[in-house]
mmCIF file with all atom_site columns, C-alpha atoms in Angstrom:
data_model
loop_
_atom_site.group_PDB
_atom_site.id
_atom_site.type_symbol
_atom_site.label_atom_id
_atom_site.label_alt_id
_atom_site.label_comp_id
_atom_site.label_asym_id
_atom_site.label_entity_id
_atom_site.label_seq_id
_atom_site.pdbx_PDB_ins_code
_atom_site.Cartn_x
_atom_site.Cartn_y
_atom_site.Cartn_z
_atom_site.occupancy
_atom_site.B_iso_or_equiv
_atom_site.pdbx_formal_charge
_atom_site.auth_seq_id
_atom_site.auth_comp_id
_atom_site.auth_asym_id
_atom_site.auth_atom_id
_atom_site.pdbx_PDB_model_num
ATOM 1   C CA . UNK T 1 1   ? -8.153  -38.126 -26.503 1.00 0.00 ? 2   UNK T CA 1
ATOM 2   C CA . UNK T 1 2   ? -6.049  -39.389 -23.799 1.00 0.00 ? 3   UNK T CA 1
ATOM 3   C CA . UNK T 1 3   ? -3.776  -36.257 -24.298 1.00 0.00 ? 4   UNK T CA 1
ATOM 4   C CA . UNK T 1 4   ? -7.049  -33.643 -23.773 1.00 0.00 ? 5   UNK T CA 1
ATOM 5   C CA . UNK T 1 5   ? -8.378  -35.935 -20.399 1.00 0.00 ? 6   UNK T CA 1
ATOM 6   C CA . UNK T 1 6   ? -4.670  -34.985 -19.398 1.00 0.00 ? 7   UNK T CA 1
ATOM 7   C CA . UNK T 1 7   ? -4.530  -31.539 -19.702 1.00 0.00 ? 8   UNK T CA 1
ATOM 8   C CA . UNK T 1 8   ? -8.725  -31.741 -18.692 1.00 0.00 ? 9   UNK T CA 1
ATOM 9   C CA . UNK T 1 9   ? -7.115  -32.944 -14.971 1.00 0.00 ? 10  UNK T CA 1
ATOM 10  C CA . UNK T 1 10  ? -4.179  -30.926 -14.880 1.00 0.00 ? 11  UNK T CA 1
ATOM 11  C CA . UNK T 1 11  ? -6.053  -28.010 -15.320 1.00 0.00 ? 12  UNK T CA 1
ATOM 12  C CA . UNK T 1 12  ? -8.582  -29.072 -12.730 1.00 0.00 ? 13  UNK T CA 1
ATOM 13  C CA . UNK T 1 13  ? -6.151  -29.809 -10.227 1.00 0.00 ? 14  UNK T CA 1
ATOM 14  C CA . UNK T 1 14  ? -4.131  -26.546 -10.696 1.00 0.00 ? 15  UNK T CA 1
ATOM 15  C CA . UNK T 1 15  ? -7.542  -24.760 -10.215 1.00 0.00 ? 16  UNK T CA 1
ATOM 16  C CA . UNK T 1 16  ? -8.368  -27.016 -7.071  1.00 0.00 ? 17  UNK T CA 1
ATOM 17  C CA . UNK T 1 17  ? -4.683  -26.218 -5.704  1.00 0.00 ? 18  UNK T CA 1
ATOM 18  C CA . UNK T 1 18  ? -5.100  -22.314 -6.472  1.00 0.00 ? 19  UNK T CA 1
ATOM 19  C CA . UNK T 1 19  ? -8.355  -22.367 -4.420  1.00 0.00 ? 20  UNK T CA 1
ATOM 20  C CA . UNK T 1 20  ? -6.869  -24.247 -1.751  1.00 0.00 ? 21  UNK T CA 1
ATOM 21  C CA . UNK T 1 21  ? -3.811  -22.202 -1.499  1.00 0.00 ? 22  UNK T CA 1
ATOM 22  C CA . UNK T 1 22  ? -6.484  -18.829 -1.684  1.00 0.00 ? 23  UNK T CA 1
ATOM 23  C CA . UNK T 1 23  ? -8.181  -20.266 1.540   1.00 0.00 ? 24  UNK T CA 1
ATOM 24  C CA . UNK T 1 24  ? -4.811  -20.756 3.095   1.00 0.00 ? 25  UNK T CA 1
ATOM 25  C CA . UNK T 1 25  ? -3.826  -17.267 2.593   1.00 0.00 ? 26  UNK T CA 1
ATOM 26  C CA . UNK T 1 26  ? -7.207  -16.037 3.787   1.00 0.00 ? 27  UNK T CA 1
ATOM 27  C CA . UNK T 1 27  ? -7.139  -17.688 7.014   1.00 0.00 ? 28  UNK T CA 1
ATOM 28  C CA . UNK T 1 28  ? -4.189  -17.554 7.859   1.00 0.00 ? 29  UNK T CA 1
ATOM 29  C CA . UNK T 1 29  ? -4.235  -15.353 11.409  1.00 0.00 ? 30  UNK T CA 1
ATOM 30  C CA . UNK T 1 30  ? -3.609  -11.253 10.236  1.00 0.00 ? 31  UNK T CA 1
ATOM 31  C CA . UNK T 1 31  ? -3.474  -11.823 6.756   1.00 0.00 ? 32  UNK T CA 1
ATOM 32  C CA . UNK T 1 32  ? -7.239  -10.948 5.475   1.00 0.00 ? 33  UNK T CA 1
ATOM 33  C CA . UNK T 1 33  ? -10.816 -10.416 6.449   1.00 0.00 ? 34  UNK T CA 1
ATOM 34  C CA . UNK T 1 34  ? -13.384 -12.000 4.507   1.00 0.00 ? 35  UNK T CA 1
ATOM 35  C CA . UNK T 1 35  ? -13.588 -9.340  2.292   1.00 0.00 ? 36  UNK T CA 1
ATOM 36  C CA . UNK T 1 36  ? -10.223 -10.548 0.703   1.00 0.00 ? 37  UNK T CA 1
ATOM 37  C CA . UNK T 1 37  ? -8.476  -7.323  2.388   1.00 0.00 ? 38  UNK T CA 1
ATOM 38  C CA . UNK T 1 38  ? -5.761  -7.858  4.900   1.00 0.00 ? 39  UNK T CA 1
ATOM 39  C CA . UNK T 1 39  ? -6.493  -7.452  8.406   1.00 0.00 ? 40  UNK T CA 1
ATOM 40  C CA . UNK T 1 40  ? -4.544  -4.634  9.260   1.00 0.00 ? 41  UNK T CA 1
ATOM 41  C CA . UNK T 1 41  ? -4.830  -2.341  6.626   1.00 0.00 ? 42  UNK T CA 1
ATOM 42  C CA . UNK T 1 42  ? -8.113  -0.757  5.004   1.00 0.00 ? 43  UNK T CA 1
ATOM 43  C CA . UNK T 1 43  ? -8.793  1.250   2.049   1.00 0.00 ? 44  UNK T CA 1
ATOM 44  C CA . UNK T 1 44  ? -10.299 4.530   2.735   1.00 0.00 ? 45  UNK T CA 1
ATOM 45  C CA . UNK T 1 45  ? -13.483 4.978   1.974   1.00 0.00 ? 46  UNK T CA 1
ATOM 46  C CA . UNK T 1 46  ? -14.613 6.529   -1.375  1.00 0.00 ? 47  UNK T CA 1
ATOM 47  C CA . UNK T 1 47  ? -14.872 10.610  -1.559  1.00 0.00 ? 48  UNK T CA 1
ATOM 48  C CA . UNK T 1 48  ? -18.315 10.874  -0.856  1.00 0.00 ? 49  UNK T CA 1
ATOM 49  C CA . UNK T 1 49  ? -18.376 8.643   1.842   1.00 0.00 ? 50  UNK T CA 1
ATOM 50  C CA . UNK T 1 50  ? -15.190 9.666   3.784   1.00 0.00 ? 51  UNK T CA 1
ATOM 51  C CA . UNK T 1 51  ? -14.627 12.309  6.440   1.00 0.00 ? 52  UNK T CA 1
ATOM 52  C CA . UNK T 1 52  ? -13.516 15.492  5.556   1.00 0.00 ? 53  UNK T CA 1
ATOM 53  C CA . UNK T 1 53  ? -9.753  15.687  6.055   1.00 0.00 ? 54  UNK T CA 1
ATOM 54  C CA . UNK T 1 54  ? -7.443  13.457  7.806   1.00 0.00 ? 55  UNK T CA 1
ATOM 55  C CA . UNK T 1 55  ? -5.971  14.354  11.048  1.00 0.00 ? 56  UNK T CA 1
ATOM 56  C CA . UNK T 1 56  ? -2.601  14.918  9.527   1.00 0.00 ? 57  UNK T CA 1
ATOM 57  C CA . UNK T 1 57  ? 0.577   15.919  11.495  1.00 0.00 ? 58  UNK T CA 1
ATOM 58  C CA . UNK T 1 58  ? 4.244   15.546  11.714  1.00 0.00 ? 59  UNK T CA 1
ATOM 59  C CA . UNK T 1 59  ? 6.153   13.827  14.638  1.00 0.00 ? 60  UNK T CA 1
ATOM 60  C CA . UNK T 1 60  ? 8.570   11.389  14.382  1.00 0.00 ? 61  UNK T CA 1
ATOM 61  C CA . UNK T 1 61  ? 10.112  9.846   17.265  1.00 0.00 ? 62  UNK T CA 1
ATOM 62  C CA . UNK T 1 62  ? 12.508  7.580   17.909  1.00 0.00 ? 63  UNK T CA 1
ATOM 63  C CA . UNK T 1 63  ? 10.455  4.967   20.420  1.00 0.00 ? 64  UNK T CA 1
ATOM 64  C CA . UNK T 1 64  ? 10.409  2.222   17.654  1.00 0.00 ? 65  UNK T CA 1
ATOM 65  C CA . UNK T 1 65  ? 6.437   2.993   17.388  1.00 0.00 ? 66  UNK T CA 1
ATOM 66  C CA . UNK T 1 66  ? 4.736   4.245   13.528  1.00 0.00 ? 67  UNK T CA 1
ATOM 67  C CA . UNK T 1 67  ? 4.379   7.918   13.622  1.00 0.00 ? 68  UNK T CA 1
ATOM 68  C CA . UNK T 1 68  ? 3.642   10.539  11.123  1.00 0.00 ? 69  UNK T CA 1
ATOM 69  C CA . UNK T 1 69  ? 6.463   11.826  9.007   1.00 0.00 ? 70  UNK T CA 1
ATOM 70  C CA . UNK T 1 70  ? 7.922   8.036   9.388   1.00 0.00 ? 71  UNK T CA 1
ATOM 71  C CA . UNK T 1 71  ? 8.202   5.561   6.558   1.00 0.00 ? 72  UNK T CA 1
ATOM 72  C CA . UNK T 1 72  ? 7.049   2.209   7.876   1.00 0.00 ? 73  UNK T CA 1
ATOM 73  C CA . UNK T 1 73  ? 6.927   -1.217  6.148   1.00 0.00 ? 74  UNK T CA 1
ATOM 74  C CA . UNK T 1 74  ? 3.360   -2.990  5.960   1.00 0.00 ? 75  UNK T CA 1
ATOM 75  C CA . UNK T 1 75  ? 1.306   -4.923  3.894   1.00 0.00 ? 76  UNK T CA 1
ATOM 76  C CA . UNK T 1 76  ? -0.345  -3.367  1.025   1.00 0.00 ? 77  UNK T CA 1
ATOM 77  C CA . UNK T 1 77  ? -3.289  -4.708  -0.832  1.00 0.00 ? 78  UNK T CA 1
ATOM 78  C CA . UNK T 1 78  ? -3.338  -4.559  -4.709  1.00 0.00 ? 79  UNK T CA 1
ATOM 79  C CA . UNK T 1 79  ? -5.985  -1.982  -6.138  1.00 0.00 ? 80  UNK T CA 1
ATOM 80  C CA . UNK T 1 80  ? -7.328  -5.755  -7.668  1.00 0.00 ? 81  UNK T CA 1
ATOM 81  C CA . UNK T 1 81  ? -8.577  -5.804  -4.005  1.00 0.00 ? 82  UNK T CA 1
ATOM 82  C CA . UNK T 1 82  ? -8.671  -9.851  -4.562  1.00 0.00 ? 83  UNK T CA 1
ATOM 83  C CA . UNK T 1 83  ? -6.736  -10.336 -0.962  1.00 0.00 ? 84  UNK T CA 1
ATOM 84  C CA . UNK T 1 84  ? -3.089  -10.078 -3.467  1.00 0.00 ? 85  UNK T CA 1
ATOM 85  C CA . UNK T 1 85  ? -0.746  -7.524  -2.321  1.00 0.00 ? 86  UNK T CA 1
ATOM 86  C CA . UNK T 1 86  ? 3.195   -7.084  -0.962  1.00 0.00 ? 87  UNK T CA 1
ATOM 87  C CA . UNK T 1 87  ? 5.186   -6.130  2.111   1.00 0.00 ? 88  UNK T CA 1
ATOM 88  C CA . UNK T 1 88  ? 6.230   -2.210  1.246   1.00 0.00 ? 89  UNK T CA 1
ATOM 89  C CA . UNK T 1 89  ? 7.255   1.291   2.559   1.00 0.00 ? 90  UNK T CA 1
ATOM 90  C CA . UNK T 1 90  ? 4.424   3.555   3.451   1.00 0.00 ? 91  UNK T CA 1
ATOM 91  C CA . UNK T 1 91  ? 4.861   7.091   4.715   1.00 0.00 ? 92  UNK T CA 1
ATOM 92  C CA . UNK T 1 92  ? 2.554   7.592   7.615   1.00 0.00 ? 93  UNK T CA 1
ATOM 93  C CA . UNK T 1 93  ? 1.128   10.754  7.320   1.00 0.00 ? 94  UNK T CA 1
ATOM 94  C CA . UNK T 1 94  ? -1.595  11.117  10.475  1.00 0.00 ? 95  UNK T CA 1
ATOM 95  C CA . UNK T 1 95  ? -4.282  9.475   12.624  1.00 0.00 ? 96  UNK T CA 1
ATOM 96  C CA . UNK T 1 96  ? -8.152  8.383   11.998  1.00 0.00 ? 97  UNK T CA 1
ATOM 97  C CA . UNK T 1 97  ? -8.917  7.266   15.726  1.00 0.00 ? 98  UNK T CA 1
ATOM 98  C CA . UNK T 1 98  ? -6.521  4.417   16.948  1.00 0.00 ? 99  UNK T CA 1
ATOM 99  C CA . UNK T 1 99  ? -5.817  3.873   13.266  1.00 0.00 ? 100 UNK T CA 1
ATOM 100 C CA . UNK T 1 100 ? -2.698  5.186   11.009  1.00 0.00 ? 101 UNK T CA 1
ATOM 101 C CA . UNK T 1 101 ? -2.598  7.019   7.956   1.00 0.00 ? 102 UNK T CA 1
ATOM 102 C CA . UNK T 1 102 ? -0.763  6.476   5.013   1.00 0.00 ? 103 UNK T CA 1
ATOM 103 C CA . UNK T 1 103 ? 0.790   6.816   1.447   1.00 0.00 ? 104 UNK T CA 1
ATOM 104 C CA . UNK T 1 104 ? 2.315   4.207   -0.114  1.00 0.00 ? 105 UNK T CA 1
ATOM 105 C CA . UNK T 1 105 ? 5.965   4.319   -2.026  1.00 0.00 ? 106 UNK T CA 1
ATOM 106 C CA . UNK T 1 106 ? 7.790   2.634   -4.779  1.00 0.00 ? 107 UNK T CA 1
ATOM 107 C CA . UNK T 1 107 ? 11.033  2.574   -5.683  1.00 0.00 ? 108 UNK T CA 1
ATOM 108 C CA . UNK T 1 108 ? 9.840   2.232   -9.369  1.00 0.00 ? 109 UNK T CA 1
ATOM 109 C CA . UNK T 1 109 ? 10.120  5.221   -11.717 1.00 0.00 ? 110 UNK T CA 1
ATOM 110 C CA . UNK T 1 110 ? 6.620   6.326   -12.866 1.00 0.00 ? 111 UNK T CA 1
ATOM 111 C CA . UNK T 1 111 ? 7.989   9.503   -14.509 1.00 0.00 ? 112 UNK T CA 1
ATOM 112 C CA . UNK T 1 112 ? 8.230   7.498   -17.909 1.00 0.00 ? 113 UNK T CA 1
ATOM 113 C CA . UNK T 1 113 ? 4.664   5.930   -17.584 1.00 0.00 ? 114 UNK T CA 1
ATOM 114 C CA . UNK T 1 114 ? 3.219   8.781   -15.902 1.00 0.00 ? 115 UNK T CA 1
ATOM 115 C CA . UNK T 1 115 ? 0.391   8.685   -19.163 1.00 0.00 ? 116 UNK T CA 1
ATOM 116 C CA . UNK T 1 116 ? -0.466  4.854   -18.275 1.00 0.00 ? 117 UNK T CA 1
ATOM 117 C CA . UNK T 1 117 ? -0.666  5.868   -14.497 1.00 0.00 ? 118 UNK T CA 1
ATOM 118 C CA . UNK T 1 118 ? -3.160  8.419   -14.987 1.00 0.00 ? 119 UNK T CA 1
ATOM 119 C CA . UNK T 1 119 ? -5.534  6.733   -17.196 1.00 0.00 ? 120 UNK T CA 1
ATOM 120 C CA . UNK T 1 120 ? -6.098  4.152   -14.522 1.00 0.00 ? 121 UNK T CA 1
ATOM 121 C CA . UNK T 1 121 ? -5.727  7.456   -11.848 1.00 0.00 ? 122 UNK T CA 1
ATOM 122 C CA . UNK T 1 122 ? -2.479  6.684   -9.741  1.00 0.00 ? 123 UNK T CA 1
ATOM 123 C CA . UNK T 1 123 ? -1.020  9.841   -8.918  1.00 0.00 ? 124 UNK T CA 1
ATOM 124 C CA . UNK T 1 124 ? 3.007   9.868   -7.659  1.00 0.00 ? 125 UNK T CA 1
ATOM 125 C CA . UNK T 1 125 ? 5.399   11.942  -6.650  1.00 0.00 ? 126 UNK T CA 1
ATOM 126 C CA . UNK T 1 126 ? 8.981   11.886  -6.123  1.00 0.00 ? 127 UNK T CA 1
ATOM 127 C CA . UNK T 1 127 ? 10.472  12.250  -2.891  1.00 0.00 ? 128 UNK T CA 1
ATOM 128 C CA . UNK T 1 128 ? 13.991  11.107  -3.935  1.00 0.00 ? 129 UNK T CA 1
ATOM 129 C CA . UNK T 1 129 ? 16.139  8.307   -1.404  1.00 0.00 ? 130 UNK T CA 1
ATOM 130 C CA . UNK T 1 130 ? 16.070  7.491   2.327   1.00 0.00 ? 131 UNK T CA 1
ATOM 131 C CA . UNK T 1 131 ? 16.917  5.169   4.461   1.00 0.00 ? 132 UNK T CA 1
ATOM 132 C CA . UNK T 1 132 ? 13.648  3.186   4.326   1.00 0.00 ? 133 UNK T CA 1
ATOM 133 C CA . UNK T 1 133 ? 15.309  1.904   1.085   1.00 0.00 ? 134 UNK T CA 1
ATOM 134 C CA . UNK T 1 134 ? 18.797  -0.282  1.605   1.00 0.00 ? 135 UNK T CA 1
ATOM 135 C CA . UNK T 1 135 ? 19.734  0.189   -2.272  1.00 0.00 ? 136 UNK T CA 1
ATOM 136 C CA . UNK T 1 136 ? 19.140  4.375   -1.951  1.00 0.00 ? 137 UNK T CA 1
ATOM 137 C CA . UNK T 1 137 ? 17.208  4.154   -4.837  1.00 0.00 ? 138 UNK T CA 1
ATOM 138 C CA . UNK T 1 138 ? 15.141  7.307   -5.176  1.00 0.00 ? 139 UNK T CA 1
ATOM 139 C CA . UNK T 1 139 ? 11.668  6.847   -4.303  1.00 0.00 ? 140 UNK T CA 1
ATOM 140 C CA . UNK T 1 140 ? 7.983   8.055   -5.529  1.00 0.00 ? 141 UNK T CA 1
ATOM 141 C CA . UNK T 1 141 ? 4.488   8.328   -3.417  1.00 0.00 ? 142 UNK T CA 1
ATOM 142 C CA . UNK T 1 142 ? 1.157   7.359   -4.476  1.00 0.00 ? 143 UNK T CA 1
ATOM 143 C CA . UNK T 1 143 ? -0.715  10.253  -4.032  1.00 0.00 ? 144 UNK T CA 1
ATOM 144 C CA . UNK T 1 144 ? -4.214  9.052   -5.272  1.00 0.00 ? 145 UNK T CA 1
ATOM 145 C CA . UNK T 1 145 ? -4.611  6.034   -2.482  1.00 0.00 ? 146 UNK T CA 1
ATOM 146 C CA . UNK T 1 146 ? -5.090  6.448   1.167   1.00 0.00 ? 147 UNK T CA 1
ATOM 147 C CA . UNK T 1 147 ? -4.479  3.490   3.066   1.00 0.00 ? 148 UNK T CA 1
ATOM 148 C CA . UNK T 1 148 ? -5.630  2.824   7.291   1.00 0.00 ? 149 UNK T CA 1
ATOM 149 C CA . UNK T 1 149 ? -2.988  0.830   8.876   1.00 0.00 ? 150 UNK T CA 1
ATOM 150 C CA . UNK T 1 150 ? -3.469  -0.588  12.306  1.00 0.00 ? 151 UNK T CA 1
ATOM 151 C CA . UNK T 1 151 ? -0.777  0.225   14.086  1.00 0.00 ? 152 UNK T CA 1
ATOM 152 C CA . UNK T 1 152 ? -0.165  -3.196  15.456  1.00 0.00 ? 153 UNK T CA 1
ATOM 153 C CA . UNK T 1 153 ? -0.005  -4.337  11.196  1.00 0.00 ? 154 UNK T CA 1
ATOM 154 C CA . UNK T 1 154 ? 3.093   -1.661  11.439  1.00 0.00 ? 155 UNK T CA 1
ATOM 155 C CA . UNK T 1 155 ? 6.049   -4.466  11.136  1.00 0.00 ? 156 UNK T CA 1
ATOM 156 C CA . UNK T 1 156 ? 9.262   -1.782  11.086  1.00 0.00 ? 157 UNK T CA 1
ATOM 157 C CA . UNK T 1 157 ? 10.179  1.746   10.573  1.00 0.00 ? 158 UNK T CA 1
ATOM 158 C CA . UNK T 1 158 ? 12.489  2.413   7.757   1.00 0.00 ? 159 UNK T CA 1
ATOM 159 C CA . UNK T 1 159 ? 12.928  6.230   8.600   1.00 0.00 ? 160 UNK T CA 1
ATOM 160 C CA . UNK T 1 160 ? 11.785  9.913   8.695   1.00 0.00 ? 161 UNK T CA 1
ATOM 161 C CA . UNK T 1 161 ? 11.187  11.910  6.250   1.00 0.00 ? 162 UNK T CA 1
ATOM 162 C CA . UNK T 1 162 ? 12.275  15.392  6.478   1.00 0.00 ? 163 UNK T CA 1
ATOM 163 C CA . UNK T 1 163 ? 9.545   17.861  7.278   1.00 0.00 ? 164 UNK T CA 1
ATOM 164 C CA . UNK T 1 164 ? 9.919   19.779  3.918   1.00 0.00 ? 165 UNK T CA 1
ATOM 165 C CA . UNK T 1 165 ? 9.555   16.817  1.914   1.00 0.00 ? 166 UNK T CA 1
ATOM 166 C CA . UNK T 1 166 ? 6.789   15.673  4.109   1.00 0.00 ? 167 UNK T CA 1
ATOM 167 C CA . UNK T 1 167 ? 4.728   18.966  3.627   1.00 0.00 ? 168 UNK T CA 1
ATOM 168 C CA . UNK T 1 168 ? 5.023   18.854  0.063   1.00 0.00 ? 169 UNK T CA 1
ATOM 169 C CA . UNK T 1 169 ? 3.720   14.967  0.075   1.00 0.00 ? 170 UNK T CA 1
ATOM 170 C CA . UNK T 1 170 ? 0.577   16.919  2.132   1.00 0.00 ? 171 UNK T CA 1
ATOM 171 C CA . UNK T 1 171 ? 0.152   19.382  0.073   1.00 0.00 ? 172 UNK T CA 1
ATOM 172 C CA . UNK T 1 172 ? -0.006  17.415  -2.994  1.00 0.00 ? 173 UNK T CA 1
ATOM 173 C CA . UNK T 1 173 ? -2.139  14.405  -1.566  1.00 0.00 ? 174 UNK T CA 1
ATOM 174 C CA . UNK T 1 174 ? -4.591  17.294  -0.569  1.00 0.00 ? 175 UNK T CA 1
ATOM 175 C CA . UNK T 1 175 ? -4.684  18.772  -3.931  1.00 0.00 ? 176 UNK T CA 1
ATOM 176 C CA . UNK T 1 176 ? -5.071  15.013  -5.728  1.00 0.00 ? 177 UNK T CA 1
ATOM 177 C CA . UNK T 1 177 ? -7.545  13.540  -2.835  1.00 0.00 ? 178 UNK T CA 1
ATOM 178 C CA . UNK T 1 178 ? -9.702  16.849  -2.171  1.00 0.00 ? 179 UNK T CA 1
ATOM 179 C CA . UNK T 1 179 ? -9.257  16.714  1.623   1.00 0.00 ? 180 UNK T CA 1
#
């Protein structure tokens, strides 16, 4: 009896700690809205509801600001949209108003679960190394997933990506998102 009580308030108290450490994370300053998504970047908006095509274009400079054709590093939500997600790369690909554009990359290999990927509709594409990655491990771009990044939630650029490679990321996010 004593032994279930136990595990009764450990249980309890790990819950009570998890919510506690949830509200933390939610308001802390930048991190999320109260929709659980962070505050400076924003899923698209479904198909039917979103714009026809993104303003995209290609201009990198080198004035330390996100532009498109750049891969920047940013926050990214989980699809779980439950106010989870990581610091990673995203290729900025164009402008919605003040806001950025962009498609997110991994450095994970999604060739040999390209089957799983689908069936929950993630669509990637390789774009091989860069300097956005300090290992120069090739690199792959979720096609499927347009993210809007406040510029200001931009934290660093990693680099530019060459404007071949960068058309073909177009060209293939068109085909997968319909825009």
């Amino acid at each position: 009896m004593a032994d279930g009580r136990r595990d009764r308030r450990a249980r309890d108290l790990a819950g009570r700690l998890g919510t506690a450490l949830l509200g933390l994370l939610r308001s802390r300053p930048g991190t999320t809205r109260s929709g659980g998504e962070p505050e400076g970047v924003r899923r698209a908006r479904p198909a039917a509801t979103r714009p026809a095509a993104p303003d995209v274009e290609y201009g990198p400079r080198e004035d330390g600001r996100p532009d498109p054709g750049e891969v920047v590093w940013a926050w990214v939500p989980y699809d779980e949209g439950d106010g989870r997600g990581k610091d990673r790369p995203v290729l900025v690909i164009g402008r919605r108003g003040p806001d950025l554009l962009g498609l997110l990359l991994t450095s994970q290999d999604h060739d040999r679960d390209a089957a799983e990927e689908a069936r929950h509709g993630r669509v990637w594409t390789d774009i091989g190394s860069g300097a956005w990655d300090a290992r120069g491990r090739p690199s792959e771009v979720r096609l499927d997933r347009l993210l809007v990044l406040r510029p200001a939630a931009v934290r660093r650029e990693g680099a530019a990506l060459d404007r071949a490679r960068f058309d073909r990321v177009i060209a293939e996010a068109r085909r997968v998102q319909g825009w």
